[in-house]
Each structure stands twice: as C-alpha cells, then as structure tokens.
Coordinates of C-alpha atoms in Angstrom, one line a residue:
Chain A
X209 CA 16.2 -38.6 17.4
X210 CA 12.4 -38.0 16.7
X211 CA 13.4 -34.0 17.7
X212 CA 16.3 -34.2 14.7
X213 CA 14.0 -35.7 12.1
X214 CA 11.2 -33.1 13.1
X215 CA 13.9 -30.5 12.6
X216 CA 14.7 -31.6 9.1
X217 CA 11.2 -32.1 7.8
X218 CA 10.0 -28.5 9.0
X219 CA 12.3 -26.0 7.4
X220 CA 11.6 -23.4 9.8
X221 CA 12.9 -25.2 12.6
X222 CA 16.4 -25.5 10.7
X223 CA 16.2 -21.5 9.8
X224 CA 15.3 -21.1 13.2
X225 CA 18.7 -23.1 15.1
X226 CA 20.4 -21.3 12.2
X227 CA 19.1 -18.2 13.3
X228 CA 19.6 -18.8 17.4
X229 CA 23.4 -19.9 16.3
X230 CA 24.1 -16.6 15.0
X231 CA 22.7 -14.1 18.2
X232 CA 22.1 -16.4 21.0
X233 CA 20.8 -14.0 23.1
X234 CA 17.2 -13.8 20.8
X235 CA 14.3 -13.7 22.7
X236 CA 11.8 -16.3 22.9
X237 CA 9.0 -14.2 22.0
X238 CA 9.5 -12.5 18.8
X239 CA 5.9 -11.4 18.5
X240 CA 5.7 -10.0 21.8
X241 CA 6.5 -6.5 23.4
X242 CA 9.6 -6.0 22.0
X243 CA 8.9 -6.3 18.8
X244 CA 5.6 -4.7 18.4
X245 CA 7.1 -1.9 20.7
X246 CA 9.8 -1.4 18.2
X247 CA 7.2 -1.2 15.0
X248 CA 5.2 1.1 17.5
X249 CA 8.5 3.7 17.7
X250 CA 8.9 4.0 13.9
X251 CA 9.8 7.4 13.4
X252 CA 11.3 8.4 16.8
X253 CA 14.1 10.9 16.8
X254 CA 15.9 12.0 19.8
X255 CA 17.9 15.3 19.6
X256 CA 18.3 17.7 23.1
X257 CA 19.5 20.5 22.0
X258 CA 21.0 21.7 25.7
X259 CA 22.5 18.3 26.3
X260 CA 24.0 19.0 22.2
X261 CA 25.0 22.7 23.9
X262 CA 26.5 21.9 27.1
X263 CA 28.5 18.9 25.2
X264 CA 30.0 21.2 23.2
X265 CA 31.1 23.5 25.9
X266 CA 32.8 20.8 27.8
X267 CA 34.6 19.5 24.3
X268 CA 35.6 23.0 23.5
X269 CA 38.2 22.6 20.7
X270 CA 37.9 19.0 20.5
X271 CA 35.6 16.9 18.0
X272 CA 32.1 16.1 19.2
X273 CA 31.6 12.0 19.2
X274 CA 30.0 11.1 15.8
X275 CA 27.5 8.8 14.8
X276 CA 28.2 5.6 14.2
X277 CA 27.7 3.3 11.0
X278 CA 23.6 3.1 12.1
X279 CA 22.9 6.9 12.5
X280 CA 19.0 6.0 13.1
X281 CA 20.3 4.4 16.2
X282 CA 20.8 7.2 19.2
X283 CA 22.1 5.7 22.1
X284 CA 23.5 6.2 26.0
X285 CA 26.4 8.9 25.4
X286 CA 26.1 9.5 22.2
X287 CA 25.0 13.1 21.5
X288 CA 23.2 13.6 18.3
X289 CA 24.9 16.6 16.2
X290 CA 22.9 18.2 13.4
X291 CA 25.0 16.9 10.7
X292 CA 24.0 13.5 11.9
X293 CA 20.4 14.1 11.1
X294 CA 19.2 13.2 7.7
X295 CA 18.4 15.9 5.8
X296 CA 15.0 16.3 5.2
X297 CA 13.9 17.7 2.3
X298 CA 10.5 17.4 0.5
X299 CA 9.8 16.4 -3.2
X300 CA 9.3 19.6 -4.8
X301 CA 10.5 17.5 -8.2
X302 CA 7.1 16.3 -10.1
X303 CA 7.4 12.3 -10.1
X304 CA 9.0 10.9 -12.7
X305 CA 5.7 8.5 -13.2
X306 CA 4.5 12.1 -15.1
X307 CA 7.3 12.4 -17.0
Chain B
X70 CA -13.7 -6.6 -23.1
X71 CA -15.4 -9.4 -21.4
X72 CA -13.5 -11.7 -23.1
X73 CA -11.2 -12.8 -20.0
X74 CA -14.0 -12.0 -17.8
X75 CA -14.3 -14.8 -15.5
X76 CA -12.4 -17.5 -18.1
X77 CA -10.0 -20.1 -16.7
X78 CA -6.6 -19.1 -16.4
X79 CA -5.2 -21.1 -20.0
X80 CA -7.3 -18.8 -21.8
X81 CA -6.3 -15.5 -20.6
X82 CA -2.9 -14.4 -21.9
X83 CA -1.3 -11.2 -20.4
X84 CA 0.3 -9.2 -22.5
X85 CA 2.4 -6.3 -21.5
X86 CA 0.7 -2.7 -22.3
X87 CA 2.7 0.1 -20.9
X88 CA 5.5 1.1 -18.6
X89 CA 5.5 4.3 -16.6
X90 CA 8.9 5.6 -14.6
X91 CA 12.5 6.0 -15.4
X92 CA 15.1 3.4 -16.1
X93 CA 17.7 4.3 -13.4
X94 CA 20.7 2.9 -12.2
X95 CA 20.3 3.8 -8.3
X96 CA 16.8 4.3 -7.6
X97 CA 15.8 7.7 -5.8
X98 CA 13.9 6.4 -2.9
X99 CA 11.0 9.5 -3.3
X100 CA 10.2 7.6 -6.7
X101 CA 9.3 4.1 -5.0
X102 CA 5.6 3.9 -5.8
X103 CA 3.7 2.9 -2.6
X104 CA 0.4 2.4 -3.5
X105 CA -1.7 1.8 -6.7
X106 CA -5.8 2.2 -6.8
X107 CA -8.2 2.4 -9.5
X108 CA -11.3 3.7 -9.2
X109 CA -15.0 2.4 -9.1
X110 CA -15.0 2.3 -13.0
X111 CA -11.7 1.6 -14.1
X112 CA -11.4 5.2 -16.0
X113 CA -8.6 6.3 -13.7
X114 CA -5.7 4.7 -11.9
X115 CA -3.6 6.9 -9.1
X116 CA -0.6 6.0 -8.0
X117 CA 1.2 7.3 -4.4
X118 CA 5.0 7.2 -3.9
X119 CA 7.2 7.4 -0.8
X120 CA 8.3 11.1 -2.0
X121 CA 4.2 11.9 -1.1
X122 CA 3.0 12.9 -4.4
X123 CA 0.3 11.3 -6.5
X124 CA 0.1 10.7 -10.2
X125 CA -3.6 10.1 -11.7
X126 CA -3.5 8.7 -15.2
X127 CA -6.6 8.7 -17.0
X128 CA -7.9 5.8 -19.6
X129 CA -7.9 7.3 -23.4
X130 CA -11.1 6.3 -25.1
X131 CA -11.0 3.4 -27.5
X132 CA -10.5 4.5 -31.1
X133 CA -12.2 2.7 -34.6
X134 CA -9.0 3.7 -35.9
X135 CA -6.6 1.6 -33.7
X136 CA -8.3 -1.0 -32.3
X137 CA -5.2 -2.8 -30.6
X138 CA -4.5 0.1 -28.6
X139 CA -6.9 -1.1 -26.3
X140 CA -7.5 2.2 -24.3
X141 CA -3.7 3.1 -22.7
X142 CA -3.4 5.0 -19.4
X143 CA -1.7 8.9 -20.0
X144 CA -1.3 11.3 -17.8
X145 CA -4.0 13.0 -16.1
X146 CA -2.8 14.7 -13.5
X147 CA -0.5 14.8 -10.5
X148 CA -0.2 16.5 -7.3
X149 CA 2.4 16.7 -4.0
X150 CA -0.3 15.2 -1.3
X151 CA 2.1 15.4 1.7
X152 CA 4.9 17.1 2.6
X153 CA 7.3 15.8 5.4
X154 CA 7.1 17.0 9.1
X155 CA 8.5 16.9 12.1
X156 CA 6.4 16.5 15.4
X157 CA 8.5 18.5 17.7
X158 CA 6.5 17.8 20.5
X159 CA 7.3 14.0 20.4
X160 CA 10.4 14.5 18.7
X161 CA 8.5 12.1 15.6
X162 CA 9.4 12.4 12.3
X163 CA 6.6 11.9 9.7
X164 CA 6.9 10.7 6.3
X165 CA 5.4 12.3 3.6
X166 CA 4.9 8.5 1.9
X167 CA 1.6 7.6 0.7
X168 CA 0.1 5.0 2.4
X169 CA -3.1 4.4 1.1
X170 CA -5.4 5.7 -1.9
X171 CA -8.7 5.3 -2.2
X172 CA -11.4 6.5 -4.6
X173 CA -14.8 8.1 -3.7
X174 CA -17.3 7.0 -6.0
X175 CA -18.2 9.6 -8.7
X176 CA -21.1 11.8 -8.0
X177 CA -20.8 14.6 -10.5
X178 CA -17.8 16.0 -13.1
X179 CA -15.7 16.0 -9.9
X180 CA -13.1 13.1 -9.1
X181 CA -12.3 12.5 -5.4
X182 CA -9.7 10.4 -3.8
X183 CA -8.5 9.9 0.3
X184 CA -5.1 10.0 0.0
X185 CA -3.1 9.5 3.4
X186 CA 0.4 9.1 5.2
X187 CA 1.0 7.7 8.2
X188 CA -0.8 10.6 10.4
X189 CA -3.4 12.5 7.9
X190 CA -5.5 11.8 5.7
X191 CA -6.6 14.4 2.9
X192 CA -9.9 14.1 0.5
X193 CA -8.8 15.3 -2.9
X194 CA -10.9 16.6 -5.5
X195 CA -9.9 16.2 -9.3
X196 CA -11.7 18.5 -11.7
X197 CA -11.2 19.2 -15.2
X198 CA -11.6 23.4 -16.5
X199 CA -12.0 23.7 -20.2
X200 CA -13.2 27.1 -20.4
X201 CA -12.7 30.2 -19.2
X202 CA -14.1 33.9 -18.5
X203 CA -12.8 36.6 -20.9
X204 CA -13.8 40.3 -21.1
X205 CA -14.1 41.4 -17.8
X206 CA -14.4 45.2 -17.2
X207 CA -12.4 46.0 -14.9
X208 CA -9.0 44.1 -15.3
X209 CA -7.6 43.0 -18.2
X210 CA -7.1 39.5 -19.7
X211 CA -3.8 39.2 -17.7
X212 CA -5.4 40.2 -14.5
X213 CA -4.1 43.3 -13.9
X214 CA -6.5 46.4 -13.2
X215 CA -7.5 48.7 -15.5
X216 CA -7.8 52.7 -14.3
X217 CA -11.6 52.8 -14.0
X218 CA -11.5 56.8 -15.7
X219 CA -10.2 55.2 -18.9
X220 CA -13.3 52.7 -19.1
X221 CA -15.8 54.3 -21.7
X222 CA -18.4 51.2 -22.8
X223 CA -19.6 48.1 -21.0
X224 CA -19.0 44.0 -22.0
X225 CA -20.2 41.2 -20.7
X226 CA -17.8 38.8 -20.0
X227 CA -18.2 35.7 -21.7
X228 CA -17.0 32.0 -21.3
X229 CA -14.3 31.0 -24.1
X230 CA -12.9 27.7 -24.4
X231 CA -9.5 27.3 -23.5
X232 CA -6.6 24.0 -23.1
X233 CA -8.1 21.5 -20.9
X234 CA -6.7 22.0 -17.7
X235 CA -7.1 19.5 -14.9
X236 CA -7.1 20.9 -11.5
X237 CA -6.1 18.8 -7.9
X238 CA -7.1 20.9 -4.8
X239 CA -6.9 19.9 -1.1
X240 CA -10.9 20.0 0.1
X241 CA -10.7 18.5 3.4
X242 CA -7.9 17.4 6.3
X243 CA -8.3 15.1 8.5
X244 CA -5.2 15.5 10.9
X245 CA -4.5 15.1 14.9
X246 CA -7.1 12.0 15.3
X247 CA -4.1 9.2 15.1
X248 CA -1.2 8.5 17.8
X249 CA -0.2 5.1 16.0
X250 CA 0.8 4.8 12.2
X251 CA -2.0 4.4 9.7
X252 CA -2.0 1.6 7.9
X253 CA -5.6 1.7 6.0
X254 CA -8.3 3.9 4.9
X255 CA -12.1 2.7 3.6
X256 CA -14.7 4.7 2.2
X257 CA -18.1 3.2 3.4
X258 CA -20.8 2.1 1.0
X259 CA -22.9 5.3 2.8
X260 CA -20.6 7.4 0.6
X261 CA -21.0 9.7 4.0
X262 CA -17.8 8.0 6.5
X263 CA -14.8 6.5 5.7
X264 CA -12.8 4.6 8.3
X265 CA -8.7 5.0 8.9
X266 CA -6.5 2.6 10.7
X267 CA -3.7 2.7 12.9
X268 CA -1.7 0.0 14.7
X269 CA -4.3 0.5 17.5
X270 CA -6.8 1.8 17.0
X271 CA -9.6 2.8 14.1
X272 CA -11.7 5.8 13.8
X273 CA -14.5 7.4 11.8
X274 CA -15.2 10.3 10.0
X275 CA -17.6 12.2 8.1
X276 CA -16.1 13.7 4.8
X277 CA -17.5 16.7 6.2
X278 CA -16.2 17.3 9.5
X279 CA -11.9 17.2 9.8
X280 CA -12.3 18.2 13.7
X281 CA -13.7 15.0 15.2
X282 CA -14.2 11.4 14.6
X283 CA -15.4 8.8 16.6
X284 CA -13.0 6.0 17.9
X285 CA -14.5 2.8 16.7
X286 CA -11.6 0.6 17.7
X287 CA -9.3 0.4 20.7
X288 CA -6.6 -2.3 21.2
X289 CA -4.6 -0.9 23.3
X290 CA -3.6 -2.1 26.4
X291 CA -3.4 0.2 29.7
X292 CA -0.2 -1.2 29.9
X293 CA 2.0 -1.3 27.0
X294 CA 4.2 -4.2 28.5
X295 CA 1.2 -6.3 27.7
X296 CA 0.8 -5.4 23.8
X297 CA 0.8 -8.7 22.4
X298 CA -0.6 -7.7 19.0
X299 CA -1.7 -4.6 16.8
X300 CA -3.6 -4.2 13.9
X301 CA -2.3 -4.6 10.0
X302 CA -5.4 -3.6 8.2
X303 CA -8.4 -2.6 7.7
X304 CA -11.9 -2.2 5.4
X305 CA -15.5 -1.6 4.9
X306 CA -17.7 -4.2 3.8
X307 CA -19.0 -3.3 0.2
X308 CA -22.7 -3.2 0.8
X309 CA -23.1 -3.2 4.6
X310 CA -22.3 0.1 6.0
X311 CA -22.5 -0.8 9.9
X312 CA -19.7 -4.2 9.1
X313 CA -16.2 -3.5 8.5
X314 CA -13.3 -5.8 8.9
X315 CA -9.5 -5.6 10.3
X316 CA -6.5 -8.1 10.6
X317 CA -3.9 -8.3 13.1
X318 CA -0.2 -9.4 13.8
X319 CA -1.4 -12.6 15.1
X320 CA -3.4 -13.7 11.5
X321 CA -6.7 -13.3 12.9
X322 CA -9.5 -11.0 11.5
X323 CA -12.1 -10.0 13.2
X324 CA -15.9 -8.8 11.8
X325 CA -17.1 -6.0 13.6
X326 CA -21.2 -4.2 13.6
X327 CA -21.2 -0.8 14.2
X328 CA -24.8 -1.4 15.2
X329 CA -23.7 -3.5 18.2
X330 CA -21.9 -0.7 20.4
X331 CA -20.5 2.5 19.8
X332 CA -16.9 1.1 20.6
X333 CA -16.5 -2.1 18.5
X334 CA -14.1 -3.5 21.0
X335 CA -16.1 -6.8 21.1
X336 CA -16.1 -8.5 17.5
X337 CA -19.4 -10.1 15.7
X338 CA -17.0 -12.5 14.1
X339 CA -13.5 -13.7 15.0
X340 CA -11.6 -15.6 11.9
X341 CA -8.4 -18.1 13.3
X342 CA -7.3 -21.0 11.2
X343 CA -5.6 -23.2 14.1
X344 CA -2.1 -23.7 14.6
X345 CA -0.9 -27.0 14.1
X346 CA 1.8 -26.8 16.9
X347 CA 4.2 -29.3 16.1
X348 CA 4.6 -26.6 13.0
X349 CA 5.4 -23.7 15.6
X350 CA 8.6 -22.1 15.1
X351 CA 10.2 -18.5 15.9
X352 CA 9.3 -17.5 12.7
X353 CA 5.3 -18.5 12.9
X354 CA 3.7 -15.6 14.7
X355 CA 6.1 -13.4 12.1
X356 CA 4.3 -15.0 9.5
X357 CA 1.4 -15.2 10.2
X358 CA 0.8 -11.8 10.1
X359 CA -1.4 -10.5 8.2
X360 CA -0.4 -7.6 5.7
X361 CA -3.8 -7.4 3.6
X362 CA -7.1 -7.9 4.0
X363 CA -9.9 -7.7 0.9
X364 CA -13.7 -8.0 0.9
X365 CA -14.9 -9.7 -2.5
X366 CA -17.0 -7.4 -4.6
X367 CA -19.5 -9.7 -3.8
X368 CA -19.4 -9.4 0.1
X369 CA -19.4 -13.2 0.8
X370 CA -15.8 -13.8 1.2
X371 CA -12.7 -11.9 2.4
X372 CA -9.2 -12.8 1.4
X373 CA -6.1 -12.0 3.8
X374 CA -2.4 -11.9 2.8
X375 CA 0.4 -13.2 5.0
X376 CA 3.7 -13.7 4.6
X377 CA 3.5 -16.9 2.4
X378 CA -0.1 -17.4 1.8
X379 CA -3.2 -15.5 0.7
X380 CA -6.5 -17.3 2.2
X381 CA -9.9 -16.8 1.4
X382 CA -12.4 -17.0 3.9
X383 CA -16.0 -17.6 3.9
X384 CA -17.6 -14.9 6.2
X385 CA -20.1 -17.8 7.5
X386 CA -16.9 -19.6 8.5
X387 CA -14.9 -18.5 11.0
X388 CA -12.5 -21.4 12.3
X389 CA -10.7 -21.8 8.8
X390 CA -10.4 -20.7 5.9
X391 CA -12.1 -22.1 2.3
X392 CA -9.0 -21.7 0.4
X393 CA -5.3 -21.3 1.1
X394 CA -2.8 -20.8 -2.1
X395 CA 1.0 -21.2 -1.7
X396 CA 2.4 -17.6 -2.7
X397 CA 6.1 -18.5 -2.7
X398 CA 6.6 -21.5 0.0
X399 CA 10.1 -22.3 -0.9
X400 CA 11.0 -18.8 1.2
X401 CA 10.2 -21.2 4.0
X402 CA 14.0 -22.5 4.0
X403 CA 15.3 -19.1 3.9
X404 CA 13.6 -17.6 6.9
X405 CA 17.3 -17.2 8.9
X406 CA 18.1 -14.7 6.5
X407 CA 15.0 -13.0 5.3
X408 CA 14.6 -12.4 9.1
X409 CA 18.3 -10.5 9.0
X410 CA 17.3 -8.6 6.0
X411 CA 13.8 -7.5 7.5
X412 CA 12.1 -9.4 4.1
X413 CA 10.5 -11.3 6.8
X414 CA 8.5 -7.6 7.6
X415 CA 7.9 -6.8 3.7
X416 CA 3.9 -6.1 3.7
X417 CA 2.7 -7.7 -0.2
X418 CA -1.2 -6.7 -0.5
X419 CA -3.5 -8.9 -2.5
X420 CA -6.2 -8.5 -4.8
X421 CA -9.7 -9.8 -6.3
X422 CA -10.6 -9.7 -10.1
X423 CA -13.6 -7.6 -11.0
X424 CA -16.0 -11.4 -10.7
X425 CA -14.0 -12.5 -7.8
X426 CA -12.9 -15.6 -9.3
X427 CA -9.2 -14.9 -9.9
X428 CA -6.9 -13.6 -7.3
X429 CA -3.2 -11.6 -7.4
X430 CA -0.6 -10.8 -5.0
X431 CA 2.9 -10.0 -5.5
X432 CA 6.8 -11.8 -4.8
X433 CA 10.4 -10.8 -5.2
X434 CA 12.2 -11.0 -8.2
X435 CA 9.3 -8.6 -9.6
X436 CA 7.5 -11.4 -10.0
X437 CA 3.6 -11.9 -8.9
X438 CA 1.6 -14.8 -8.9
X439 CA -2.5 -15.4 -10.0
X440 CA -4.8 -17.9 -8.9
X441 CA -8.0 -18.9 -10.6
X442 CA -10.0 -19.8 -7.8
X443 CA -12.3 -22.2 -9.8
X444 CA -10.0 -24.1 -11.9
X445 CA -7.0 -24.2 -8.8
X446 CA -4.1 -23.3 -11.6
X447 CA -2.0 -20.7 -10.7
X448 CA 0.7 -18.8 -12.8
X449 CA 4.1 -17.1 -11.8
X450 CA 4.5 -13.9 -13.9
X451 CA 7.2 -11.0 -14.0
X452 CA 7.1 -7.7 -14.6
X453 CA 10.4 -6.6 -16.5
X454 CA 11.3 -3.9 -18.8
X455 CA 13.0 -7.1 -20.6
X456 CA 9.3 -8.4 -21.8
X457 CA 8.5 -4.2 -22.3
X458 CA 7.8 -5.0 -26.2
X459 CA 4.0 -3.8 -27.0
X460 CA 1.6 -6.4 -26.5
X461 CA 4.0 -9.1 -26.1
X462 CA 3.1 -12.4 -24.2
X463 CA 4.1 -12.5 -20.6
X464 CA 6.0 -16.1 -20.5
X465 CA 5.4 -18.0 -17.1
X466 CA 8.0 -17.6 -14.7
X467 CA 8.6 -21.1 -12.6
X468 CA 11.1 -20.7 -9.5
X469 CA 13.4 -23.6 -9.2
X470 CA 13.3 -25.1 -5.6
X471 CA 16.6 -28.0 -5.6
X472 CA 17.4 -30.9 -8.2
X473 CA 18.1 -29.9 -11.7
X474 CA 17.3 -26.5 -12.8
X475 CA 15.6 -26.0 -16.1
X476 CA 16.9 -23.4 -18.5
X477 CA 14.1 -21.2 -18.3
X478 CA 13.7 -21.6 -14.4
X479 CA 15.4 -19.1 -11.6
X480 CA 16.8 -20.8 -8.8
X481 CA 16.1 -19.8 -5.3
X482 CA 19.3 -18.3 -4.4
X483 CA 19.1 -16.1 -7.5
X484 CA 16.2 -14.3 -6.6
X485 CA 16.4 -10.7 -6.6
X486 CA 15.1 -9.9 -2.6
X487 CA 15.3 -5.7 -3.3
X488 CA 12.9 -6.4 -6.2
X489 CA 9.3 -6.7 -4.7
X490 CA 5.8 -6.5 -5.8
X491 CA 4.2 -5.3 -3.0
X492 CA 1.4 -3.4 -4.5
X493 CA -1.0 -4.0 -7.3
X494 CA -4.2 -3.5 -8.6
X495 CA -7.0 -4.8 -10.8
X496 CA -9.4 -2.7 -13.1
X497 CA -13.1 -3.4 -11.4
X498 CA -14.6 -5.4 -14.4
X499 CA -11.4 -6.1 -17.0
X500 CA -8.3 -7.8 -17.2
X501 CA -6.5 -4.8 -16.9
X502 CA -3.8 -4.8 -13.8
X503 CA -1.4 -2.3 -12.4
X504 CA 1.6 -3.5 -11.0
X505 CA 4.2 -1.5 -9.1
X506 CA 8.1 -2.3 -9.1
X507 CA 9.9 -0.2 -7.1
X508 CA 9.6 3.4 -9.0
X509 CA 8.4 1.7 -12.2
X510 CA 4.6 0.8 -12.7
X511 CA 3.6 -1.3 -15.4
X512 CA 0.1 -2.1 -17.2
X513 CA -0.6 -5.6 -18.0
X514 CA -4.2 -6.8 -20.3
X515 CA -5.8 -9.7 -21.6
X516 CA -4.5 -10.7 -25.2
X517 CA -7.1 -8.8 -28.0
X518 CA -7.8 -11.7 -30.2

C-alpha cells in the first residue's frame, strides 16, 4: 500500500508502469550499454554491395525485398538496395536566414 | 544600453526586434538552425543550420536619426561550412549540420569563428574588401591578358574603392582527430588552443597545426560492454587556460587541470548533486543528463542544463549545487510518452546574461523561460511570428498544469512538442538575445524607454 501511494506521489513512477505496460520486455538499465551504444552508432549505414549483387542474381526477374516502413533500420535478410538509401544531397541553396 | 543591465526581472520588458527565416508550411529540414553564437562584443551574431551553412549578421550602428531602431542585425555574410560525406571505410555517414560555433576574439580587421560538425572542425576567417587594384599593365580590368607588343606606356596601378564585399574563406581544418561525434568546441583564454569534444574523448589543438592534437580526455572503456556513460559537453574556463570543464550522461561534471598530467583522466573536481533514491525511476539517469554546461563570465560558477532543470554550481562546491530552477517540471507526468517520441533525448542549451545574474534556457511550444538569479522570479516567454509587431511587448506565457485553465494559459496536453527552443544566445553586455525556432531565428531587446 505504502508502494501504491509512493507511485502516485512521484510521477515518474506512474510514467514509468505506463511505459513497462506498453513493451514489457524494456530493459532495466536504460542508461547502460545499450543505450549509449546506440547514441555511439549514430550514423551507421550498412550496404554490401556483393551480398546487393549476388541477391540479385539469385532473384533474377523477381523483385528484390524492400525496405520496410523504418528504412534507417537494416536488418538480418534484408538487403539494402540503392533506392532505399536516402538521397544525399548537399545545400548548394544559400539559407533562407540570408534571404 | 545599460538600462537592463543587471535590473530585476519586473523592470526589463522584452520586446520583439526582428525575425529572420521563411514562413513555411513544411519546414525543409537543411533550414533548422542548430546553433546561435555571438561574438566577444556583441557586433556579430552567426547562426549554423543542419543544411551546414552559416549566416553572420552584423549589428548596424545606432543612428541620431532613429533612435528606436536600436541597432538591428542585417546580413553580413554567409557561407556553406560543411558539406555531407560519407566515410566508406566505416560505412558512416556524416552530417554536414553545424554543431557548434564559436568566436575567436578579434585581433585585427579580420573576424574568425570554429565552426564544426560532428567530425571536423574548420577556423573561418571573415574579412571585409572595400577596395580594389585597377590599372594593371598587363591584363585588363576584366582579367584577361593584354598582347604585351600592343603595350606602349607604363601605369601604376592604383587602389580604387569599390562595393564593400565581405569575404568567408576556409583558413584551417582540423579533420581525422575524432572517432565519436563532437558535441563541443572552446577557444581557450590563451587565444593559442581551443578544445573539441566527442562522446569520449577531448582533444587539443593549436589553431596553427590541423595534423595533430593532443588527447586530453579518454573515457573510454577497453571494453565497450562496460560504457556506462559518455560525455555531453564541454568548455574552457574564461580566464584559466590550464582548467576546463565537461558534463556527462550521468549529470556529473567534472573540473579538470591541464597542469596536473598530460591525460586529464583524473579530475581536480568532480560535481554530483545526490540522488535521493526513493526518487529513482527509469526515467532518472535519462534525465539527468546533462545537455549544457556554461562557465559564468565571471569564472566562479558554472551552470548545467538537464532535462528539467538548469543548476548553478559554485566551483568551491562540489556535492551540490547553489541553485536549481524548475525549467518545465510538469513534463514530469509525461515522461511515458516523451520517452516514445525521443523528446526525452532533445538537448536544450542554457545561457548567462552578460553580469551573470539572469539566466535563459529554452522549452517546447517555442517557449523559453528566464531566471533572475537574485530576485528568484522567473518568466515564461514565447517566441511567435504572432507577437512579430515591431517592438511589441512579449506577454508572459504561464503553462496550465490541471484544475481550471485560465484564458490566457496553454494547457499541458496542448503543447506543441515539434516546436523547441533548443538554442539561444545572449549579447555579452546587453539585453539583446537570439533565439532559434526551428528555421526561424528571432531577436528579442530590452524595452527603450
């Protein structure tokens, strides 16, 4: 009963049941490895260009497997295509702060 | 004016001054400004966006004539800084974003900034060209070469005026010294080394040598699996050249002396306000995190910026802090989904006055919040093209945390999350601030009476 009371006098405990509710499977530390790691990775982009080759030879006609909705996200079978990349392009435009 | 210099918060009104940017309906992310800086006198205030260019816009000097126009910023000059890349080797894409500005104090005609992204850091210089060479003998005034048989007298060419052309050219590169993303970049009071930060380590260079620096800082572990924090910021003390400080994911600071070793790994000071643990939640090392840290101008205090807080600490006290304002603690009961949005990650930075007594940080909502340090008031303010009319009076913003709302108040669940104030700035000696929303940056100053 003391533990409920706590819960409703510290908001953060409350945001945090909500929180554990919704994905279960949270880790306990979010501060830890994972997370840091993660911030660490910022900027990673995986693309093997023999894997994208020899992928396409075995698919021959068909369609290559797409990205899904999270194209930042590469994972297990998925093979990256070009067209899944974002296009890089740099700001040749003067910013419109000068305008 | 000095007028607001140092006065309680009632008696300084801000008024709004000037808007630069576009009103769009989607905004293009290369616009979103990502760093705002004046420099050592106030005279210039640049601007870097994620698109990696840099606008510089100079103070016009006061004129008899219109005295309410009390010196507007224009246009001065603007550059691309960086352009994106791709690191093949590591298969690491770089963003061209600015990260960081910072001026070099001025030391002839010339102006000179460190602008950097998250991998290099450039030093630009700024200089102005209001005259030119004319009557050379052996080209013409376009440049092209005249037949030397069909020259039959001498000139000397002579220096003409000509439209004032400012001029932004890349003097030195600083590039391959950082693994990690840098957060921070701090010119030292020798006006010889500046310092740049990444999530591990810290290094040092010497504006005049972009081959080597020396590591000054090393977190890392020599196993990764053991990383349990990584640093958020750092800066230079503004008089002592050996002592710099830098904050980490775990809301501590630490002081280091360059005097003491070579590699600062062991700190002179260590800054921890204890946790009170019946407080401790998933959310509290998020939190705690530091995203700023500031010396004073004066040297004695340094102020960090978490997620809900900005503190001010007393260097001669290291277990807590002197002062903790409240920057928006009703967020506290929305931590689920700010954590599911990645607000919970947003990074505000914070800022002194030019006397140190008032301090600034931004909000969502495009609102940002003051604190007079002496008198303890505080004032919610918001930066809208709604109150764009010249030199109107900003109206205090109050946020509405539960009971009755007030007609003039904004609840909670109305605030506007994709509108954040994460950067701002202060002009060195008058109430003149810079604040940036999203791809718009406005100018705020003291009411001229």
């Amino acid at each position: 009963q003391d533990v409920q009371e706590k819960e409703t006098v510290i908001p953060e405990r409350a945001e945090e049941a909500k929180l554990k509710a919704k994905y279960p499977n949270l880790g306990q530390k979010p501060g830890g490895s994972d997370f840091l790691m993660k911030r660490l990775q910022k900027g990673q982009k995986y693309f093997d260009s023999g894997d994208y080759n020899m992928a396409k030879a075995k698919m021959k006609n068909k369609q290559l497997p797409s990205a899904g909705p999270d194209k930042n996200l590469v994972t297990g079978d998925h093979i990256p295509t070009p067209q899944d990349l974002p296009q890089r392009k740099s700001s040749l435009v003067t910013s419109k702060l000068a305008g | 004016s000095l007028a607001g210099f140092g006065n309680l918060m009632q008696d300084v009104l801000w008024c709004f001054s000037q808007v630069k940017g576009t009103i769009d309906i989607g905004v293009t992310e290369a616009d979103i400004i990502s760093t705002v800086e004046f420099n050592h006198t106030g005279e210039l205030l640049a601007t870097g966006d994620k698109g990696g260019r840099v606008v510089i816009f100079q103070r016009e000097q006061e004129s008899k004539n219109q005295p309410h126009r009390r010196g507007e910023y224009n246009v001065y000059s603007t550059f691309q800084s960086h352009e994106p890349e791709f690191d093949y080797l590591k298969s690491l894409e770089i963003e061209e974003k600015i990260n960081k500005i910072r001026w070099l104090p001025q030391q002839n005609a010339a102006y000179f900034l460190l602008s950097t992204n998250d991998k290099t850091v450039k030093l630009w210089k700024v200089s102005e060209r209001d005259k030119r060479p004319e009557g050379y003998n052996l080209k013409d005034e376009d440049g092209r070469l005249r037949d030397p048989s069909m020259i039959t007298t001498l000139r000397v060419p002579v220096l003409r005026p000509m439209d004032l052309m400012v001029e932004a050219t890349p003097r030195r590169v600083f590039a391959n010294a950082h693994t990690y993303h840098i957060n921070s970049i701090s010119v030292n009071s020798d006006y010889e080394t500046y310092m740049s930060a990444d999530d591990l380590r810290i290094n040092l260079w010497n504006f005049e040598i972009t081959n080597q620096s020396f590591n000054i800082v090393d977190i890392k572990p020599a196993n990764m699996e053991e990383l349990t924090e990584v640093i958020t910021a750092a800066e230079f003390h503004p008089h002592h050249c050996n002592t710099f400080v830098y904050s980490s994911s775990k809301g501590t600071i630490r002081l280091c002396d360059m005097r003491a070793s070579a590699l600062c790994d062991r700190h002179a000071k260590f800054f921890e306000e204890p946790e009170d643990p019946s407080n401790r939640s998933f959310f509290s090392e998020i939190i705690s995190s530091i995203s700023d840290v500031k010396f004073s101008h004066s040297g004695r205090y340094i102020m960090t910026r978490d997620y809900l807080t900005v503190k001010v600490w007393d260097l001669n006290m290291e277990n807590r802090p002197i002062e903790t304002y409240q920057v928006h603690d009703y967020l506290r009961s929305k931590l689920c989904s700010l954590y599911e949005n990645d607000c919970i990650f947003d990074k505000f930075e914070c800022v002194w006055n030019g006397s140190d007594s008032v301090i600034m940080t931004g909000s969502y909502n495009n609102f940002f919040r003051m604190f007079d340090r002496n008198t303890k008031r505080d004032v919610t303010l918001e930066a809208s093209r709604e109150n764009s009319k010249p030199r109107a009076i900003l109206k205090p913003r109050k946020v509405c945390v539960g009971g009755k709302r007030r007609k003039d108040e904004i609840s909670v669940d109305s605030l506007d999350f994709s509108k954040k104030i994460l950067h701002t700035a202060w002009h060195p000696s008058e109430n003149i601030i810079a604040v940036a929303a999203t791809n718009n940056l406005y100018i705020f100053q003291d009411k001229v009476n």
